[in-house]
C-alpha cells in the first residue's frame, strides 16, 4: 500500500486505520500547540512521529519572543537542512532583531530574499562595528532594489548610509526614477527627502504627475528625466482613462520632446486598455501604435479585435504580422486557417490546419476536426522500477510532505515537497508525483511536471482521475458528458477535495456556499449540511454537476457558453452574448475579453477531450462537444509523426 510508505520506522507497516489514528493525534496536537495547550504527555506520545519537528515548531512559534538562544540553537541543530528549521529561523530572527541581540542574529544568519531580514542583518553588522565597504555596497543595492516600498526596518540602515555619505543625491534620484517606473508616487516622495530644496521640489512635482498628470508638467525642463517621468505618468493614466491620455499625449510630447519610443509606449497602453473592452476606437488606436512597440500581447489583441468586429481580412493581416514563434503556435496556425476559410480561401487553410493538428491542445483538436482526422496524443508511460519508486516514497522529506498533506497543513507540505524536489533528478521527481497521487495529492503533477518536453506526455499523471464512479453517476443523472465533469474538476481543483479559493469557492468543483445551498435545495439533496459538506467529494460532484445542468439549460444547451458562465458569472457572459450573438463557437471563445475566462473555456474543452480518452479510449469530436451534441459519433487518437504535445 502506498500509504504504508509514509511513516518511518515501526509505523511503516501499520494498518490504514492505525495511520489515520496517528494522523488524528498529530492534527490535534498541532492545534493544541498553536493554542498553547499541548499536554506534555500528548507530545511525548508523538516523539517518534516524522512530523515531531513541526509540532515543536508550532509550540515555539507561539511564544517566539521568549524562546531562549539555547532552545533555538538546539532546534536549528537538530533539524539542520530541513524546511522546519528554515521556517523557524524566519520567525525567530525577527524576534532576535526586535530585542537587538545582534551577535546572535549574525551567528545564525543565512542568505535570504526576505528584505526585512536583510535590513536587520545590515543593522546588526553596523551595530557591531562591521559597516565596511561591503556593507555600504549591500545597503546601496537594497536602496536600488526596486521602486517599491521597503520595510520600515530598513529606515535605520538608510539613515546610517546617509550619515556615512553613502546615500548620494544621485542614488536618491535613481530610486525616484525607479519608483516612477513602478508608478509608486509615495516611494518617489520618500526617496527624494534629503535632496537639496530645488531638487526636492522638482521630485515632488514629478510624484504629483505620476499621481495625476497635470498641465504643470508642460513647464518642466526638457530633460531625459522629465521625459521619463512624463511617460510613466501617462502610462499610469492610460490604464484608467485611455481617452484622456490620448487627448493629452500630443501636448506633453511637444512640450517635453518625448521620443518616438516613449510615445509608442503610451500609445501601446492607450490601445491595450481600449481594446480590452472592445471600445469603438479600438482599431484606430491599435493602428496608431508603431510596429516597433508591438509585442506578442498586442499582436494577439489586434487579431482578436478584428475578429470581434467580424473583419476577417483584418484579422488575417494581424496574424500575419506576428513574429514567427507566435504565429507558429497552434492557436494562431488554426486561426490563420479559419480566417482564410472566412475569406474564401479554404484550400490555402488546409496546410495550416494540418500543422496545428499536430498539437494536443484545444486548437490542435479543433484543427483535427476541420481535417476530419484522429486527434494527436502520444502518451508516455515510463517503465520505472518499483524499487526506485519505493526509495522515493521513503525519502524523509517526501514522508513528511505526505503526512502534512494528509492533515491539511498544505503550506508546510509544499515546503517539504520543494525541499525534496530540489535534490531529486528528473526520474525521482516524476516518481515523487506518483507517490503524491497515491496519497491523493493530485496537483503536484501540475506544479512539478513539464520542465522537460516529454513530461507533457505523462497524461495519466497530469490528468488524474478519481471518484470516477461518482462522476459517471452524476453526469448520467444530469445528462452531461462525464468527461466534461472530470475536466471541470481538473481545471477547478486538480481533484483536491479540500481546495478553497480566495473567493470562498470550495471543494472539487469549487462551489461557493450560496450556490451550493441553492442547488442542494433545488435537487432535494438529502444530507446536505451546509458549506462544510462541499468538501465531501460525492456531495460536491452532485451539486457541481447539477449546477452545470442548470447553466446548460439557461444557455440553450451550449457547453462553451456554460463554461464561460461557470468561470465568469452571468453578467459578463450576457454581455459577450449580446455583443457577438451569432459568432461561431471557436471565434466567440477567442473574443472573450477576460483573459482568465478565455483561457479557462479553451482549457476545460481540451481537458474534456483528454478525459474522454482516459474514460473511454476515444472521444466526442470537439466541435460536437462545444455544441452539446452527445451522439454516438466518436474520434480515435493517434500518435502522429512530429507531434507537438501541449501544456496545461
Coordinates of C-alpha atoms in Angstrom, one line a residue:
X1 CA 0.0 0.0 0.0
X2 CA 1.2 3.5 -0.9
X3 CA 0.1 4.9 2.4
X4 CA 2.1 2.4 4.3
X5 CA 5.3 4.0 2.9
X6 CA 4.5 7.4 4.5
X7 CA 5.7 6.7 8.1
X8 CA 9.2 5.8 9.2
X9 CA 10.4 3.0 11.5
X10 CA 7.9 0.9 13.3
X11 CA 4.9 2.7 11.8
X12 CA 5.9 1.7 8.2
X13 CA 3.8 -1.5 8.3
X14 CA 0.9 -0.2 10.3
X15 CA -2.7 -0.6 9.1
X16 CA -4.5 2.2 7.4
X17 CA -6.7 2.5 10.5
X18 CA -3.6 3.0 12.6
X19 CA -2.2 5.6 10.3
X20 CA -5.5 7.5 10.4
X21 CA -5.4 7.4 14.2
X22 CA -1.9 8.7 14.3
X23 CA -2.7 11.5 11.9
X24 CA -5.7 12.5 14.0
X25 CA -3.4 12.6 17.1
X26 CA -0.9 14.8 15.2
X27 CA -3.6 17.1 13.9
X28 CA -5.0 17.5 17.4
X29 CA -1.5 18.0 18.9
X30 CA -0.6 20.7 16.4
X31 CA -3.9 22.5 17.1
X32 CA -3.2 22.3 20.8
X33 CA 0.4 23.6 20.4
X34 CA -0.8 26.6 18.5
X35 CA -3.3 27.4 21.3
X36 CA -0.6 26.9 23.9
X37 CA -2.4 23.9 25.3
X38 CA -0.2 21.0 24.3
X39 CA -0.1 18.4 27.1
X40 CA 3.5 17.1 27.6
X41 CA 2.2 13.5 27.6
X42 CA 0.4 14.2 24.3
X43 CA 3.7 15.5 22.8
X44 CA 5.7 12.6 24.3
X45 CA 3.5 10.1 22.6
X46 CA 4.4 11.6 19.2
X47 CA 8.1 11.9 19.8
X48 CA 9.0 9.3 17.1
X49 CA 6.5 10.7 14.6
X50 CA 8.0 12.1 11.3
X51 CA 6.3 15.4 12.0
X52 CA 7.5 15.9 15.5
X53 CA 9.7 18.8 14.4
X54 CA 6.7 20.6 13.1
X55 CA 4.9 20.0 16.3
X56 CA 7.9 21.6 18.2
X57 CA 7.8 24.5 15.8
X58 CA 4.1 25.1 16.5
X59 CA 4.8 25.5 20.2
X60 CA 8.0 27.6 19.7
X61 CA 6.4 29.9 17.2
X62 CA 3.5 30.8 19.5
X63 CA 5.9 32.2 22.1
X64 CA 8.7 33.2 19.8
X65 CA 9.7 36.3 21.8
X66 CA 10.5 34.2 24.8
X67 CA 12.4 31.4 23.1
X68 CA 16.0 31.3 24.5
X69 CA 19.1 31.2 22.4
X70 CA 19.8 27.7 23.8
X71 CA 16.4 26.5 22.7
X72 CA 16.7 28.0 19.3
X73 CA 20.2 26.7 18.7
X74 CA 19.2 23.2 19.8
X75 CA 16.2 23.2 17.4
X76 CA 18.2 24.5 14.5
X77 CA 21.0 21.9 15.0
X78 CA 18.5 19.0 15.2
X79 CA 16.7 20.0 12.1
X80 CA 19.5 21.5 10.1
X81 CA 18.8 21.4 6.4
X82 CA 15.1 20.8 6.8
X83 CA 12.3 23.2 5.9
X84 CA 11.1 23.2 9.5
X85 CA 14.5 24.8 10.5
X86 CA 14.1 27.5 7.8
X87 CA 10.6 28.2 8.9
X88 CA 11.7 28.6 12.5
X89 CA 14.7 30.8 11.5
X90 CA 12.3 33.0 9.6
X91 CA 10.2 33.8 12.7
X92 CA 13.0 33.6 15.3
X93 CA 15.5 36.0 13.7
X94 CA 13.0 38.9 13.6
X95 CA 12.4 38.3 17.3
X96 CA 16.2 38.4 17.8
X97 CA 16.3 41.7 15.9
X98 CA 13.4 43.2 18.0
X99 CA 15.5 42.7 21.1
X100 CA 18.6 43.9 19.3
X101 CA 20.6 40.8 20.1
X102 CA 22.9 41.5 17.1
X103 CA 25.7 38.9 17.8
X104 CA 23.0 36.1 17.9
X105 CA 21.4 37.3 14.7
X106 CA 24.8 37.4 12.9
X107 CA 25.8 33.9 14.3
X108 CA 22.6 32.4 12.9
X109 CA 22.3 34.3 9.7
X110 CA 21.8 32.5 6.3
X111 CA 21.3 34.3 3.0
X112 CA 17.6 35.1 2.3
X113 CA 15.4 37.0 -0.1
X114 CA 13.5 38.5 2.8
X115 CA 14.2 42.2 2.6
X116 CA 13.3 42.8 6.2
X117 CA 15.8 40.3 7.4
X118 CA 18.4 41.6 5.1
X119 CA 18.0 45.0 6.6
X120 CA 18.1 43.5 10.1
X121 CA 21.4 41.8 9.2
X122 CA 22.8 45.1 7.9
X123 CA 21.7 46.8 11.1
X124 CA 23.4 44.1 13.2
X125 CA 26.7 44.5 11.2
X126 CA 26.6 48.2 11.7
X127 CA 25.9 48.0 15.4
X128 CA 28.8 45.5 15.9
X129 CA 31.3 47.7 14.1
X130 CA 31.2 45.8 10.8
X131 CA 29.9 48.6 8.5
X132 CA 32.7 48.3 6.0
X133 CA 32.8 49.0 2.3
X134 CA 31.0 45.7 1.6
X135 CA 28.3 46.9 4.0
X136 CA 27.9 50.1 2.1
X137 CA 27.6 48.3 -1.2
X138 CA 24.9 45.9 0.1
X139 CA 23.0 48.8 1.6
X140 CA 23.1 50.7 -1.7
X141 CA 22.0 47.6 -3.5
X142 CA 18.9 47.3 -1.3
X143 CA 18.2 51.0 -1.9
X144 CA 18.3 50.4 -5.6
X145 CA 16.4 47.1 -5.3
X146 CA 13.2 48.3 -7.0
X147 CA 10.9 51.2 -6.9
X148 CA 8.5 49.7 -4.4
X149 CA 8.2 50.4 -0.7
X150 CA 10.7 48.7 1.6
X151 CA 10.0 47.5 5.2
X152 CA 10.2 50.1 8.0
X153 CA 13.2 48.1 9.4
X154 CA 15.3 49.4 6.5
X155 CA 14.9 53.0 7.6
X156 CA 17.7 52.7 10.1
X157 CA 20.1 51.2 7.5
X158 CA 19.5 54.1 5.1
X159 CA 19.9 56.6 7.9
X160 CA 23.3 55.2 8.6
X161 CA 24.1 55.1 4.9
X162 CA 23.1 58.8 4.7
X163 CA 25.2 59.7 7.7
X164 CA 28.3 58.0 6.2
X165 CA 27.8 59.8 2.9
X166 CA 26.8 56.7 1.0
X167 CA 23.3 57.9 0.1
X168 CA 24.2 60.5 -2.5
X169 CA 21.8 62.7 -4.4
X170 CA 22.4 60.6 -7.5
X171 CA 21.3 57.5 -5.6
X172 CA 18.2 59.3 -4.4
X173 CA 17.3 60.3 -7.9
X174 CA 18.0 56.7 -9.0
X175 CA 15.3 55.5 -6.6
X176 CA 13.0 58.3 -7.6
X177 CA 13.3 57.2 -11.2
X178 CA 12.7 53.5 -10.3
X179 CA 9.7 54.4 -8.2
X180 CA 8.3 56.4 -11.1
X181 CA 8.7 53.4 -13.4
X182 CA 6.9 51.3 -10.8
X183 CA 4.2 54.0 -10.6
X184 CA 4.8 54.5 -6.9
X185 CA 4.5 58.2 -6.2
X186 CA 4.6 57.8 -2.4
X187 CA 8.0 56.0 -2.7
X188 CA 9.2 58.8 -5.0
X189 CA 8.4 61.3 -2.3
X190 CA 10.2 59.3 0.4
X191 CA 13.3 58.7 -1.7
X192 CA 13.5 62.5 -2.5
X193 CA 13.8 63.5 1.1
X194 CA 17.3 64.8 1.7
X195 CA 17.7 66.3 -1.7
X196 CA 18.5 70.0 -2.0
X197 CA 15.4 72.2 -1.8
X198 CA 15.1 72.8 -5.6
X199 CA 15.6 69.2 -6.4
X200 CA 13.1 68.1 -3.7
X201 CA 10.5 70.4 -5.2
X202 CA 11.1 69.0 -8.6
X203 CA 10.9 65.4 -7.4
X204 CA 7.6 66.2 -5.6
X205 CA 6.3 67.7 -8.8
X206 CA 7.2 64.5 -10.6
X207 CA 5.5 62.4 -8.0
X208 CA 2.4 64.6 -8.2
X209 CA 2.3 64.0 -12.0
X210 CA 2.6 60.2 -11.6
X211 CA -0.4 60.5 -9.2
X212 CA -2.4 62.6 -11.6
X213 CA -1.0 64.2 -14.7
X214 CA -1.5 68.0 -14.9
X215 CA -0.5 70.8 -17.2
X216 CA 2.2 71.9 -14.7
X217 CA 4.4 69.4 -16.4
X218 CA 4.3 71.4 -19.6
X219 CA 6.8 73.8 -18.0
X220 CA 9.2 71.1 -16.8
X221 CA 12.8 71.3 -18.1
X222 CA 13.2 69.4 -21.3
X223 CA 15.4 66.8 -19.7
X224 CA 15.6 63.0 -20.1
X225 CA 14.3 62.6 -16.6
X226 CA 11.3 64.8 -17.3
X227 CA 10.5 62.8 -20.4
X228 CA 10.9 59.5 -18.4
X229 CA 8.6 60.7 -15.6
X230 CA 6.0 62.1 -18.0
X231 CA 5.9 58.8 -19.8
X232 CA 5.5 56.9 -16.6
X233 CA 2.6 59.2 -15.5
X234 CA 0.9 58.9 -18.9
X235 CA 1.3 55.1 -18.8
X236 CA -0.5 55.0 -15.5
X237 CA -3.2 57.3 -16.7
X238 CA -3.8 55.2 -19.8
X239 CA -4.9 52.2 -17.7
X240 CA -7.6 54.3 -16.0
X241 CA -8.6 56.7 -18.8
X242 CA -7.3 56.0 -22.3
X243 CA -9.4 58.7 -23.8
X244 CA -7.9 61.4 -21.6
X245 CA -4.4 60.1 -22.2
X246 CA -4.9 60.1 -26.0
X247 CA -6.0 63.8 -25.8
X248 CA -3.2 64.9 -23.6
X249 CA -0.3 63.0 -25.1
X250 CA 0.4 65.4 -28.0
X251 CA 0.9 68.4 -25.7
X252 CA 3.3 66.6 -23.4
X253 CA 5.2 65.1 -26.4
X254 CA 5.7 68.5 -27.9
X255 CA 6.5 70.4 -24.7
X256 CA 9.0 67.9 -23.3
X257 CA 10.2 66.3 -26.6
X258 CA 9.1 62.8 -25.9
X259 CA 10.8 60.3 -28.2
X260 CA 9.0 58.2 -30.7
X261 CA 9.7 55.2 -28.5
X262 CA 8.2 56.9 -25.4
X263 CA 5.1 58.0 -27.4
X264 CA 4.9 54.4 -28.7
X265 CA 4.8 53.1 -25.1
X266 CA 2.0 55.4 -24.2
X267 CA 0.0 54.6 -27.4
X268 CA 0.5 50.9 -26.6
X269 CA -1.2 51.3 -23.3
X270 CA -4.0 53.5 -24.8
X271 CA -4.7 50.8 -27.3
X272 CA -4.4 48.0 -24.9
X273 CA -6.9 49.4 -22.4
X274 CA -9.3 50.3 -25.2
X275 CA -9.2 47.0 -27.0
X276 CA -9.5 45.0 -23.8
X277 CA -13.1 46.2 -23.7
X278 CA -13.6 46.3 -27.5
X279 CA -14.4 50.0 -27.2
X280 CA -15.3 51.8 -30.5
X281 CA -11.9 53.4 -31.1
X282 CA -10.0 50.1 -30.7
X283 CA -9.0 49.6 -34.3
X284 CA -7.9 53.2 -34.8
X285 CA -5.9 53.2 -31.6
X286 CA -4.2 49.9 -32.4
X287 CA -3.2 51.3 -35.8
X288 CA -1.7 54.3 -34.1
X289 CA 0.8 52.2 -32.2
X290 CA 4.1 51.9 -34.1
X291 CA 5.0 48.4 -35.1
X292 CA 8.2 48.8 -33.1
X293 CA 6.1 49.0 -29.9
X294 CA 4.1 45.8 -30.6
X295 CA 4.8 42.7 -28.6
X296 CA 3.0 39.3 -28.6
X297 CA 0.3 40.6 -26.3
X298 CA -0.7 43.4 -28.5
X299 CA -0.4 41.3 -31.7
X300 CA -3.0 38.9 -30.2
X301 CA -5.3 41.8 -29.3
X302 CA -5.1 43.2 -32.8
X303 CA -6.1 39.9 -34.3
X304 CA -8.8 39.4 -31.6
X305 CA -10.2 42.9 -32.0
X306 CA -10.6 42.4 -35.8
X307 CA -12.3 39.1 -35.2
X308 CA -14.7 40.7 -32.7
X309 CA -15.8 43.1 -35.4
X310 CA -16.1 40.3 -37.9
X311 CA -13.4 41.8 -40.1
X312 CA -11.8 38.6 -41.3
X313 CA -9.3 40.2 -43.7
X314 CA -8.0 42.5 -40.9
X315 CA -7.7 39.5 -38.5
X316 CA -5.8 37.6 -41.1
X317 CA -3.5 40.5 -41.7
X318 CA -3.0 40.9 -38.0
X319 CA -2.0 37.2 -37.6
X320 CA 0.5 37.5 -40.4
X321 CA 2.2 40.4 -38.7
X322 CA 3.0 38.3 -35.7
X323 CA 6.6 37.0 -35.2
X324 CA 7.4 33.5 -36.4
X325 CA 7.3 31.9 -32.9
X326 CA 3.9 33.3 -32.0
X327 CA 2.4 32.8 -35.5
X328 CA 3.6 29.1 -35.4
X329 CA 1.7 28.4 -32.2
X330 CA -1.2 26.0 -32.7
X331 CA -3.7 28.7 -31.7
X332 CA -2.6 31.1 -34.4
X333 CA -2.0 28.5 -37.1
X334 CA -5.6 27.4 -36.5
X335 CA -7.0 30.9 -36.6
X336 CA -4.9 31.8 -39.7
X337 CA -6.6 28.8 -41.3
X338 CA -10.0 29.9 -40.1
X339 CA -9.6 33.4 -41.4
X340 CA -8.6 32.0 -44.8
X341 CA -11.7 30.0 -44.8
X342 CA -13.8 33.0 -43.9
X343 CA -12.2 35.0 -46.8
X344 CA -13.0 32.3 -49.3
X345 CA -9.5 30.6 -49.3
X346 CA -10.4 27.2 -47.9
X347 CA -7.8 25.3 -49.9
X348 CA -5.0 27.5 -48.5
X349 CA -6.2 26.8 -45.0
X350 CA -5.6 23.0 -45.2
X351 CA -1.8 23.1 -44.6
X352 CA -2.3 25.4 -41.6
X353 CA -4.9 23.0 -40.1
X354 CA -2.5 20.1 -40.7
X355 CA 0.3 21.9 -38.9
X356 CA -2.0 22.9 -36.0
X357 CA -3.4 19.4 -35.7
X358 CA 0.0 18.1 -34.6
X359 CA -0.6 19.7 -31.2
X360 CA -2.6 18.1 -28.4
X361 CA -4.3 21.4 -27.5
X362 CA -7.7 23.0 -27.8
X363 CA -6.8 24.5 -31.2
X364 CA -5.0 21.4 -32.3
X365 CA -8.1 19.3 -31.6
X366 CA -10.2 21.9 -33.5
X367 CA -7.8 21.7 -36.5
X368 CA -8.1 17.9 -36.5
X369 CA -11.9 18.3 -36.6
X370 CA -11.5 20.5 -39.7
X371 CA -9.5 17.8 -41.3
X372 CA -11.8 15.0 -40.1
X373 CA -8.8 13.1 -38.7
X374 CA -7.9 11.5 -35.4
X375 CA -6.7 13.5 -32.5
X376 CA -2.9 13.6 -31.8
X377 CA -2.0 12.2 -28.4
X378 CA 1.3 10.5 -27.6
X379 CA 1.1 9.2 -24.0
X380 CA 4.3 8.3 -22.2
X381 CA 4.3 5.6 -19.5
X382 CA 7.8 5.2 -18.2
X383 CA 8.9 1.8 -17.1
X384 CA 10.3 2.8 -13.7
X385 CA 11.1 0.1 -11.2
X386 CA 9.1 -0.5 -8.1
X387 CA 12.3 -0.3 -6.1
X388 CA 13.1 3.2 -7.4
X389 CA 9.6 4.4 -6.5
X390 CA 9.8 2.9 -3.1
X391 CA 13.1 4.7 -2.5
X392 CA 11.5 8.0 -3.3
X393 CA 8.5 7.2 -1.1
X394 CA 10.8 6.6 1.8
X395 CA 12.7 9.9 1.4
X396 CA 12.2 11.6 4.8
X397 CA 11.1 14.9 3.2
X398 CA 8.6 13.1 1.0
X399 CA 7.3 11.2 4.0
X400 CA 6.8 14.4 5.9
X401 CA 5.2 16.1 2.9
X402 CA 2.7 13.3 2.5
X403 CA 1.8 13.3 6.2
X404 CA 1.4 17.1 6.3
X405 CA -0.8 17.0 3.3
X406 CA -3.0 14.3 4.9
X407 CA -3.6 16.6 7.9
X408 CA -4.3 19.7 5.8
X409 CA -1.0 21.5 6.6
X410 CA -0.6 22.4 2.9
X411 CA 2.0 25.2 3.1
X412 CA 4.3 23.1 5.3
X413 CA 3.7 20.1 3.0
X414 CA 4.7 22.2 0.0
X415 CA 7.9 23.3 1.8
X416 CA 8.9 19.7 2.4
X417 CA 8.0 18.8 -1.1
X418 CA 10.1 21.6 -2.6
X419 CA 13.0 20.6 -0.4
X420 CA 12.8 17.0 -1.7
X421 CA 12.5 18.0 -5.4
X422 CA 15.4 20.4 -5.0
X423 CA 17.6 17.3 -4.5
X424 CA 15.8 14.9 -7.0
X425 CA 16.7 14.2 -10.5
X426 CA 14.1 14.1 -13.3
X427 CA 13.2 10.4 -12.7
X428 CA 12.9 10.9 -8.9
X429 CA 10.8 14.0 -9.4
X430 CA 8.4 12.1 -11.7
X431 CA 8.2 9.2 -9.2
X432 CA 7.5 11.7 -6.4
X433 CA 4.5 12.8 -8.3
X434 CA 3.3 9.2 -8.5
X435 CA 3.7 8.9 -4.7
X436 CA 1.8 12.1 -4.2
X437 CA -1.1 10.9 -6.4
X438 CA -1.2 7.6 -4.4
X439 CA -1.7 9.8 -1.4
X440 CA -4.5 11.8 -3.0
X441 CA -2.3 14.9 -3.7
X442 CA -3.0 15.3 -7.3
X443 CA -2.0 18.9 -8.0
X444 CA 1.7 18.0 -7.7
X445 CA 1.7 16.9 -11.3
X446 CA 0.6 20.4 -12.4
X447 CA 3.3 22.2 -10.3
X448 CA 6.1 19.7 -10.7
X449 CA 6.0 18.3 -14.3
X450 CA 6.6 20.0 -17.6
X451 CA 10.3 21.0 -17.1
X452 CA 11.2 18.5 -19.8
X453 CA 9.2 18.3 -23.1
X454 CA 8.5 14.6 -22.7
X455 CA 6.8 15.3 -19.3
X456 CA 3.9 16.9 -21.2
X457 CA 3.1 13.3 -22.4
X458 CA 2.6 12.0 -18.9
X459 CA -1.1 12.2 -19.3
X460 CA -2.1 9.8 -16.6
X461 CA -0.2 11.9 -14.1
X462 CA -1.1 15.3 -15.5
X463 CA -4.8 14.4 -15.8
X464 CA -5.6 12.3 -12.7
X465 CA -8.9 10.5 -12.5
X466 CA -10.5 10.0 -9.1
X467 CA -14.1 9.5 -8.0
X468 CA -14.9 8.3 -11.5
X469 CA -17.9 6.2 -10.4
X470 CA -19.4 9.4 -8.8
X471 CA -18.5 11.4 -11.9
X472 CA -20.2 8.9 -14.2
X473 CA -23.3 8.6 -12.0
X474 CA -23.9 12.4 -11.6
X475 CA -23.1 13.1 -15.2
X476 CA -25.7 10.5 -16.2
X477 CA -28.2 11.9 -13.7
X478 CA -27.8 15.4 -15.3
X479 CA -27.5 14.2 -18.9
X480 CA -23.9 15.6 -19.1
X481 CA -20.8 14.2 -20.7
X482 CA -18.7 12.7 -17.8
X483 CA -15.5 13.8 -19.5
X484 CA -16.7 17.4 -19.1
X485 CA -17.4 17.0 -15.4
X486 CA -13.9 15.5 -14.9
X487 CA -12.4 18.3 -16.9
X488 CA -14.1 20.9 -14.7
X489 CA -12.7 19.2 -11.6
X490 CA -9.2 19.2 -13.1
X491 CA -9.5 22.8 -14.1
X492 CA -11.0 23.9 -10.8
X493 CA -9.2 22.0 -8.1
X494 CA -7.0 19.3 -9.7
X495 CA -9.0 16.7 -7.8
X496 CA -8.3 18.3 -4.4
X497 CA -11.4 17.7 -2.2
X498 CA -10.5 20.4 0.3
X499 CA -9.5 23.1 -2.1
X500 CA -10.7 26.6 -1.2
X501 CA -10.3 29.8 -3.2
X502 CA -9.9 33.3 -2.0
X503 CA -13.5 33.8 -3.2
X504 CA -14.6 31.0 -0.8
X505 CA -15.3 28.5 -3.6
X506 CA -14.9 25.1 -2.1
X507 CA -14.2 21.5 -3.0
X508 CA -13.6 19.6 -6.2
X509 CA -15.8 21.8 -8.4
X510 CA -15.2 25.0 -6.5
X511 CA -18.7 25.7 -5.5
X512 CA -19.4 28.8 -3.4
X513 CA -21.6 28.1 -0.3
X514 CA -24.6 30.2 -1.5
X515 CA -24.7 28.3 -4.8
X516 CA -24.2 25.0 -3.0
X517 CA -27.2 25.6 -0.7
X518 CA -29.4 26.8 -3.5
X519 CA -28.6 23.9 -5.8
X520 CA -28.8 21.3 -3.0
X521 CA -32.3 22.6 -2.2
X522 CA -33.4 22.6 -5.8
X523 CA -32.4 19.0 -6.4
X524 CA -33.6 17.8 -3.0
X525 CA -30.2 16.6 -1.9
X526 CA -30.6 14.8 1.4
X527 CA -27.9 15.1 4.0
X528 CA -26.5 18.5 2.8
X529 CA -25.1 20.0 6.0
X530 CA -24.0 23.5 4.9
X531 CA -20.8 24.8 3.5
X532 CA -18.6 22.1 5.1
X533 CA -20.5 19.5 3.0
X534 CA -18.9 20.9 -0.1
X535 CA -15.6 19.3 1.0
X536 CA -17.2 15.9 0.6
X537 CA -16.4 14.6 -2.9
X538 CA -19.7 12.9 -3.6
X539 CA -21.7 15.9 -2.4
X540 CA -19.6 18.4 -4.3
X541 CA -19.8 16.5 -7.6
X542 CA -23.5 16.1 -7.2
X543 CA -24.0 19.8 -6.6
X544 CA -21.4 20.9 -9.2
X545 CA -22.9 18.6 -11.9
X546 CA -26.5 19.8 -11.2
X547 CA -25.3 23.4 -11.3
X548 CA -23.7 22.7 -14.7
X549 CA -27.0 21.3 -15.9
X550 CA -28.9 24.4 -14.7
X551 CA -26.4 26.7 -16.5
X552 CA -26.6 24.5 -19.6
X553 CA -30.4 24.8 -19.6
X554 CA -30.1 28.6 -19.2
X555 CA -27.7 28.9 -22.1
X556 CA -29.7 26.8 -24.6
X557 CA -27.6 23.7 -24.3
X558 CA -24.4 25.3 -25.4
X559 CA -21.5 24.0 -23.2
X560 CA -18.9 26.6 -24.4
X561 CA -21.2 29.4 -23.1
X562 CA -21.9 27.4 -20.0
X563 CA -18.2 27.0 -19.2
X564 CA -17.7 30.7 -19.6
X565 CA -20.6 31.5 -17.2
X566 CA -19.3 28.9 -14.7
X567 CA -16.0 30.8 -14.6
X568 CA -17.0 34.5 -15.1
X569 CA -20.6 34.6 -13.9
X570 CA -23.8 35.6 -15.7
X571 CA -23.3 39.4 -16.2
X572 CA -20.1 39.3 -18.4
X573 CA -21.4 36.2 -20.2
X574 CA -24.6 38.1 -21.1
X575 CA -22.5 41.0 -22.4
X576 CA -20.4 38.7 -24.6
X577 CA -23.5 37.0 -26.0
X578 CA -25.1 40.4 -26.6
X579 CA -22.1 41.7 -28.4
X580 CA -21.5 38.7 -30.6
X581 CA -24.7 36.6 -30.6
X582 CA -24.1 34.8 -33.9
X583 CA -20.4 34.0 -33.8
X584 CA -19.1 30.6 -34.4
X585 CA -18.1 29.0 -31.0
X586 CA -14.4 29.0 -31.7
X587 CA -14.3 32.7 -32.6
X588 CA -16.7 33.6 -29.8
X589 CA -14.4 31.9 -27.3
X590 CA -11.3 33.6 -28.7
X591 CA -13.0 37.0 -28.5
X592 CA -14.0 36.7 -24.8
X593 CA -12.5 39.9 -23.3
X594 CA -11.4 38.3 -20.0
X595 CA -8.1 36.5 -20.4
X596 CA -8.8 34.2 -17.5
X597 CA -12.2 33.1 -18.9
X598 CA -11.0 32.9 -22.5
X599 CA -8.2 30.5 -21.5
X600 CA -10.4 28.7 -19.0
X601 CA -13.0 27.8 -21.6
X602 CA -10.4 26.5 -24.0
X603 CA -8.7 24.6 -21.2
X604 CA -11.8 22.9 -20.0
X605 CA -12.8 21.8 -23.5
X606 CA -9.3 20.5 -24.3
X607 CA -9.3 18.7 -20.9
X608 CA -12.7 17.1 -21.8
X609 CA -11.1 15.5 -24.9
X610 CA -8.3 14.1 -22.8
X611 CA -10.6 12.9 -20.1
X612 CA -12.8 11.2 -22.7
X613 CA -9.6 9.3 -23.7
X614 CA -9.0 8.4 -20.1
X615 CA -12.5 7.3 -19.5
X616 CA -13.3 5.7 -22.9
X617 CA -10.2 5.4 -25.1
X618 CA -11.8 7.7 -27.8
X619 CA -13.6 11.0 -27.8
X620 CA -16.5 13.0 -28.9
X621 CA -15.5 15.4 -31.7
X622 CA -14.6 18.7 -30.1
X623 CA -16.9 20.6 -32.5
X624 CA -19.8 18.5 -31.4
X625 CA -18.8 18.7 -27.7
X626 CA -18.8 22.6 -27.8
X627 CA -22.4 22.4 -29.1
X628 CA -23.6 19.8 -26.6
X629 CA -24.1 17.1 -29.2
X630 CA -23.6 13.7 -27.4
X631 CA -24.5 11.4 -30.3
X632 CA -22.5 8.2 -30.9
X633 CA -20.0 9.7 -33.4
X634 CA -16.6 9.2 -31.8
X635 CA -13.0 10.0 -32.8
X636 CA -9.8 8.0 -32.3
X637 CA -6.4 9.1 -31.1
X638 CA -3.1 8.6 -32.8
X639 CA 0.5 9.5 -32.2
X640 CA 1.3 11.4 -35.3
X641 CA 4.9 11.9 -36.5
X642 CA 6.4 15.2 -35.2
X643 CA 3.5 15.5 -32.7
X644 CA 3.5 18.6 -30.5
X645 CA 2.3 17.8 -27.1
X646 CA 0.5 20.8 -25.5
X647 CA 0.8 22.0 -21.9
X648 CA -1.8 22.8 -19.3

